[in-house]
Amino acid sequence: MIFTTKAEYGVRLMVELGRQAKPGGAATSLKAIAAAEALPLAYLERIVALLKKAGLVESTRGAHGGYRLSRTPAEITMDDVVLALEGTVAPMNCFVDDTDGSSRVLCSHESDSGHACATKLLWLRVQGGVMEKLAQTTLAELVEFSHREPAATASALKNEQEDLTHA
Amino acid sequence: MIFTTKAEYGVRLMVELGRQAKPGGAATSLKAIAAAEALPLAYLERIVALLKKAGLVESTRGAHGGYRLSRTPAEITMDDVVLALEGTVAPMNCFVDDTDGSSRVLCSHESDSGHACATKLLWLRVQGGVMEKLAQTTLAELVEFSHREPAATASALKNEQEDLTHA
DNA sequence: CGCCAATCCTACCAACGAGGTCGGAGATGA
DNA sequence: TCATCTCCGACCTCGTTGGTAGGATTGGCG
């Protein structure tokens, strides 16, 4: 399992906000999103707090308040979202995230044995692959994808999968 | 955290086996590996059992027994290893692994709301990125990497990282 | 002004999986 | 026979995660 369901819910929440993206328009209440996606409201509150702290989302309090995206969906890449929720995308606990956000490699097993920690090479590659895919995917893309019919999405996903396999 | 430390230990174990890869030669005892890598022996026993079940490793019991690779390091890719240990590389619990090994997408949230589950697109891409990197890396590569001096590996890793960022 | 609908915020809880241990039972060479 | 190793299953403990409870704030609206 690469990501937690917190990330799943967070992405789903962002997509739902993207669907109602009226530029300066009305905010969407969490309750509406929770109902639309059948997700626990109380838990969503905690998740959206992370998104807000990361500056991906704005809020207006009080009655008829809610949340809206602080950027257009096309300007939001999924590494922003996942990083805000997961804190860091590290394959292993060797990886300690640094101040600049890019994870540095600090492997404890290195000094013990005389030789280098070969697994670093592998985990670094994997992490690079993940971050690459996350950065390539924009929220606008997911929003557009969610507008299709479920039948159409199946074949679309199949194509993606094939593209990946013989890439 | 993408992978568990079980995968970390497993890869480390495989690398250590690869280092002593005499073609038909003597087997390496787990005790030796545990000592070399400063890993808990009892836990390694459970890990290597998975590797054996996956056919990546052979064993000879009794005194002077141990484990050896069942293929040459160049023929072993890391997706074999990780899959054997992790069971499945799925970004989310939506993903249920199928009989053929390739994970199918079964998302419960799909039928609820009228629209498609957009997160599937994202997770599928991420998973593809991970599997791609794993399949590209052979055990031989890691073994060769571990033979260098720690000083040399630092710069080598740095180059990898740079390659990834502006790729 | 007073109600209601929202965001906020903190503490709390239960369940699960993961890392790790223990003890023993089979094999096998010296 | 004895030491050494693989095997195997039952345990245990601890951190994290998903999820809840309950309340403060804030602000629109009648």
XYZ file of N, CA, C and O in Angstrom, chain B residues 78-164:
348
model
N 13.879 -6.251 -9.638
C 13.423 -5.948 -8.296
C 11.912 -6.024 -8.138
O 11.419 -6.095 -7.014
N 11.182 -6.023 -9.230
C 9.738 -6.204 -9.057
C 9.432 -7.623 -8.602
O 8.484 -7.840 -7.849
N 10.244 -8.588 -9.040
C 10.117 -9.940 -8.506
C 10.254 -9.928 -6.995
O 9.433 -10.494 -6.268
N 11.305 -9.279 -6.542
C 11.616 -9.297 -5.114
C 10.531 -8.592 -4.313
O 9.986 -9.138 -3.340
N 10.204 -7.382 -4.728
C 9.241 -6.601 -3.957
C 7.867 -7.260 -3.969
O 7.179 -7.314 -2.947
N 7.490 -7.781 -5.128
C 6.198 -8.457 -5.214
C 6.153 -9.667 -4.292
O 5.119 -9.944 -3.666
N 7.250 -10.386 -4.212
C 7.284 -11.562 -3.360
C 7.125 -11.174 -1.897
O 6.505 -11.902 -1.112
N 7.657 -10.027 -1.532
C 7.623 -9.637 -0.123
C 6.348 -8.885 0.222
O 5.689 -9.156 1.219
N 6.010 -7.931 -0.600
C 4.885 -7.040 -0.312
C 3.559 -7.693 -0.700
O 2.516 -7.230 -0.261
N 3.620 -8.728 -1.523
C 2.393 -9.376 -1.955
C 1.814 -8.673 -3.167
O 1.518 -9.282 -4.164
N 1.627 -7.369 -3.060
C 1.115 -6.597 -4.177
C 1.575 -5.166 -4.020
O 1.679 -4.671 -2.904
N 1.842 -4.521 -5.123
C 2.199 -3.113 -5.083
C 0.979 -2.327 -5.534
O 0.749 -2.132 -6.713
N 0.164 -1.947 -4.579
C -1.063 -1.220 -4.886
C -1.028 0.109 -4.166
O -0.718 0.164 -2.985
N -1.332 1.180 -4.887
C -1.299 2.488 -4.234
C -2.376 2.619 -3.168
O -2.180 3.243 -2.147
N -3.537 2.011 -3.428
C -4.669 2.180 -2.514
C -5.370 0.854 -2.344
O -5.147 -0.072 -3.104
N -6.249 0.767 -1.366
C -6.986 -0.469 -1.178
C -8.080 -0.663 -2.214
O -8.691 -1.727 -2.265
N -8.314 0.338 -3.057
C -9.173 0.122 -4.212
C -8.627 -1.023 -5.048
O -9.364 -1.808 -5.623
N -7.311 -1.094 -5.106
C -6.664 -2.010 -6.018
C -6.623 -3.402 -5.418
O -5.994 -3.637 -4.400
N -7.286 -4.308 -6.080
C -7.276 -5.692 -5.654
C -6.473 -6.478 -6.673
O -6.732 -6.392 -7.872
N -5.515 -7.213 -6.188
C -4.670 -7.922 -7.143
C -5.428 -9.118 -7.704
O -6.126 -9.835 -7.009
N -5.226 -9.308 -8.975
C -5.941 -10.357 -9.673
C -5.084 -11.611 -9.726
O -3.981 -11.662 -9.225
N -5.629 -12.635 -10.350
C -4.894 -13.890 -10.421
C -3.639 -13.758 -11.281
O -2.627 -14.376 -11.009
N -3.740 -12.933 -12.310
C -2.618 -12.843 -13.236
C -1.519 -11.898 -12.747
O -0.561 -11.642 -13.461
N -1.660 -11.401 -11.546
C -0.592 -10.576 -11.004
C -0.786 -9.096 -11.261
O -0.465 -8.271 -10.419
N -1.289 -8.757 -12.420
C -1.544 -7.348 -12.689
C -2.778 -6.904 -11.914
O -3.809 -7.559 -11.957
N -2.650 -5.833 -11.195
C -3.744 -5.439 -10.312
C -4.882 -4.818 -11.109
O -4.682 -3.917 -11.910
N -6.049 -5.277 -10.834
C -7.239 -4.718 -11.438
C -7.788 -3.612 -10.548
O -7.450 -3.519 -9.373
N -8.616 -2.813 -11.128
C -9.150 -1.690 -10.387
C -10.593 -1.974 -9.989
O -11.460 -2.150 -10.828
N -10.827 -2.051 -8.712
C -12.165 -2.272 -8.214
C -12.453 -1.235 -7.141
O -12.087 -1.405 -5.985
N -13.081 -0.165 -7.518
C -13.284 0.904 -6.562
C -14.727 0.918 -6.099
O -15.646 0.947 -6.897
N -14.865 0.880 -4.793
C -16.211 0.776 -4.243
C -16.998 2.057 -4.443
O -18.212 2.034 -4.592
N -16.301 3.186 -4.467
C -16.990 4.460 -4.518
C -17.599 4.741 -5.890
O -18.242 5.766 -6.066
N -17.340 3.853 -6.815
C -17.755 4.159 -8.169
C -19.268 4.179 -8.320
O -19.839 5.120 -8.862
N -19.904 3.147 -7.793
C -21.342 3.020 -8.034
C -22.148 4.048 -7.242
O -23.253 4.393 -7.630
N -21.593 4.507 -6.146
C -22.338 5.426 -5.296
C -22.716 6.694 -6.053
O -23.863 6.914 -6.407
N -21.707 7.516 -6.258
C -21.985 8.744 -6.983
C -22.131 8.409 -8.463
O -21.630 7.406 -8.942
N -22.821 9.250 -9.187
C -23.071 8.946 -10.578
C -21.809 8.943 -11.419
O -21.698 8.207 -12.381
N -20.809 9.712 -11.021
C -19.640 9.887 -11.875
C -18.560 8.859 -11.544
O -18.630 8.157 -10.547
N -17.543 8.831 -12.381
C -16.494 7.840 -12.244
C -15.527 8.226 -11.133
O -15.431 9.377 -10.719
N -14.814 7.240 -10.647
C -13.827 7.460 -9.599
C -12.550 7.986 -10.229
O -11.756 7.246 -10.791
N -12.369 9.295 -10.127
C -11.258 9.923 -10.834
C -9.908 9.548 -10.232
O -8.891 9.585 -10.921
N -9.909 9.183 -8.979
C -8.624 8.899 -8.347
C -7.975 7.657 -8.948
O -6.756 7.510 -8.889
N -8.800 6.796 -9.528
C -8.225 5.601 -10.147
C -7.181 5.979 -11.183
O -6.133 5.338 -11.279
N -7.491 7.008 -11.944
C -6.545 7.442 -12.968
C -5.201 7.779 -12.349
O -4.144 7.383 -12.840
N -5.262 8.480 -11.234
C -4.026 8.904 -10.575
C -3.256 7.725 -10.009
O -2.061 7.554 -10.272
N -3.959 6.897 -9.231
C -3.273 5.791 -8.572
C -2.688 4.822 -9.595
O -1.626 4.237 -9.385
N -3.415 4.672 -10.698
C -2.931 3.755 -11.716
C -1.623 4.268 -12.316
O -0.683 3.498 -12.551
N -1.559 5.542 -12.533
C -0.321 6.119 -13.061
C 0.828 5.935 -12.082
O 1.942 5.583 -12.464
N 0.532 6.199 -10.817
C 1.588 6.073 -9.804
C 2.092 4.642 -9.738
O 3.299 4.384 -9.736
N 1.155 3.727 -9.707
C 1.552 2.329 -9.648
C 2.402 1.958 -10.855
O 3.403 1.254 -10.736
N 1.984 2.452 -12.016
C 2.766 2.186 -13.215
C 4.182 2.708 -13.088
O 5.144 2.040 -13.474
N 4.303 3.898 -12.510
C 5.633 4.472 -12.324
C 6.492 3.633 -11.408
O 7.680 3.409 -11.677
N 5.888 3.126 -10.351
C 6.643 2.308 -9.404
C 7.089 1.017 -10.062
O 8.271 0.640 -10.011
N 6.153 0.335 -10.676
C 6.481 -0.955 -11.280
C 7.536 -0.809 -12.365
O 8.398 -1.667 -12.534
N 7.435 0.283 -13.082
C 8.411 0.532 -14.133
C 9.823 0.608 -13.559
O 10.746 -0.056 -14.035
N 9.962 1.386 -12.513
C 11.283 1.543 -11.903
C 11.775 0.228 -11.315
O 12.963 -0.104 -11.419
N 10.869 -0.510 -10.706
C 11.270 -1.779 -10.106
C 11.732 -2.764 -11.172
O 12.717 -3.477 -10.987
N 11.004 -2.799 -12.279
C 11.340 -3.754 -13.330
C 12.625 -3.373 -14.044
O 13.317 -4.224 -14.608
N 12.954 -2.083 -14.005
C 14.168 -1.637 -14.691
C 15.430 -1.962 -13.914
O 16.527 -1.970 -14.462
N 15.285 -2.192 -12.620
C 16.459 -2.385 -11.769
C 16.696 -3.864 -11.529
O 15.819 -4.567 -11.040
N 17.891 -4.317 -11.863
C 18.225 -5.710 -11.628
C 19.048 -5.847 -10.359
O 19.659 -4.887 -9.895
N 19.030 -7.038 -9.838
C 19.819 -7.297 -8.636
C 21.300 -7.092 -8.900
O 22.043 -6.590 -8.045
N 21.717 -7.462 -10.092
C 23.127 -7.304 -10.449
C 23.566 -5.847 -10.315
O 24.676 -5.548 -9.847
N 22.666 -4.964 -10.693
C 22.968 -3.545 -10.613
C 23.211 -3.123 -9.161
O 24.161 -2.386 -8.857
N 22.373 -3.591 -8.286
C 22.506 -3.230 -6.878
C 23.759 -3.833 -6.274
O 24.432 -3.211 -5.454
N 24.046 -5.062 -6.686
C 25.246 -5.716 -6.172
C 26.482 -4.927 -6.606
O 27.364 -4.629 -5.786
N 26.497 -4.576 -7.858
C 27.636 -3.818 -8.368
C 27.750 -2.475 -7.642
O 28.827 -2.028 -7.302
N 26.605 -1.907 -7.390
C 26.577 -0.616 -6.706
C 27.128 -0.723 -5.287
O 27.829 0.172 -4.808
N 26.843 -1.821 -4.647
C 27.254 -1.964 -3.246
C 28.743 -2.208 -3.112
O 29.286 -2.148 -2.008
N 29.394 -2.499 -4.217
C 30.836 -2.760 -4.138
C 31.667 -1.489 -4.119
O 32.847 -1.520 -3.803
N 31.020 -0.370 -4.457
C 31.793 0.868 -4.502
C 32.073 1.387 -3.096
O 31.497 0.941 -2.112
N 32.908 2.366 -3.067
C 33.195 3.028 -1.794
C 32.018 3.939 -1.438
O 31.400 4.536 -2.329
N 31.731 4.074 -0.173
C 30.646 4.974 0.233
C 30.811 6.384 -0.325
O 29.838 7.036 -0.689
N 32.050 6.851 -0.419
C 32.266 8.197 -0.951
C 31.804 8.291 -2.401
O 31.134 9.244 -2.806
N 32.108 7.253 -3.173
C 31.746 7.274 -4.583
C 30.233 7.172 -4.772
O 29.680 7.745 -5.700
N 29.604 6.443 -3.894
C 28.170 6.251 -4.051
C 27.394 7.541 -3.864
O 26.363 7.746 -4.483
N 27.905 8.413 -3.009
C 27.201 9.666 -2.763
C 27.022 10.449 -4.053
O 25.920 10.889 -4.378
N 28.088 10.592 -4.797
C 27.994 11.356 -6.035
C 27.158 10.604 -7.065
O 26.416 11.209 -7.832
N 27.275 9.293 -7.067
C 26.492 8.512 -8.009
C 25.002 8.713 -7.759
O 24.223 8.890 -8.688
N 24.630 8.697 -6.499
C 23.232 8.914 -6.163
C 22.793 10.312 -6.560
O 21.683 10.517 -7.022
N 23.683 11.247 -6.366
C 23.346 12.623 -6.705
C 23.036 12.737 -8.198
O 22.070 13.379 -8.598
N 23.830 12.074 -8.990
C 23.588 12.099 -10.423
C 22.239 11.497 -10.757
O 21.478 12.054 -11.551
N 21.937 10.361 -10.142
C 20.638 9.732 -10.359
C 19.527 10.719 -10.056
O 18.586 10.879 -10.818
N 19.664 11.373 -8.925
C 18.621 12.285 -8.490
C 18.417 13.414 -9.490
O 17.300 13.786 -9.804
N 19.529 13.917 -9.995
C 19.427 14.991 -10.973
C 18.795 14.503 -12.262
O 17.970 15.184 -12.866
N 19.168 13.310 -12.656
C 18.571 12.744 -13.857
C 17.064 12.659 -13.710
O 16.313 12.897 -14.643
N 16.648 12.313 -12.501
C 15.221 12.144 -12.289
C 14.482 13.469 -12.326
O 13.392 13.574 -12.881
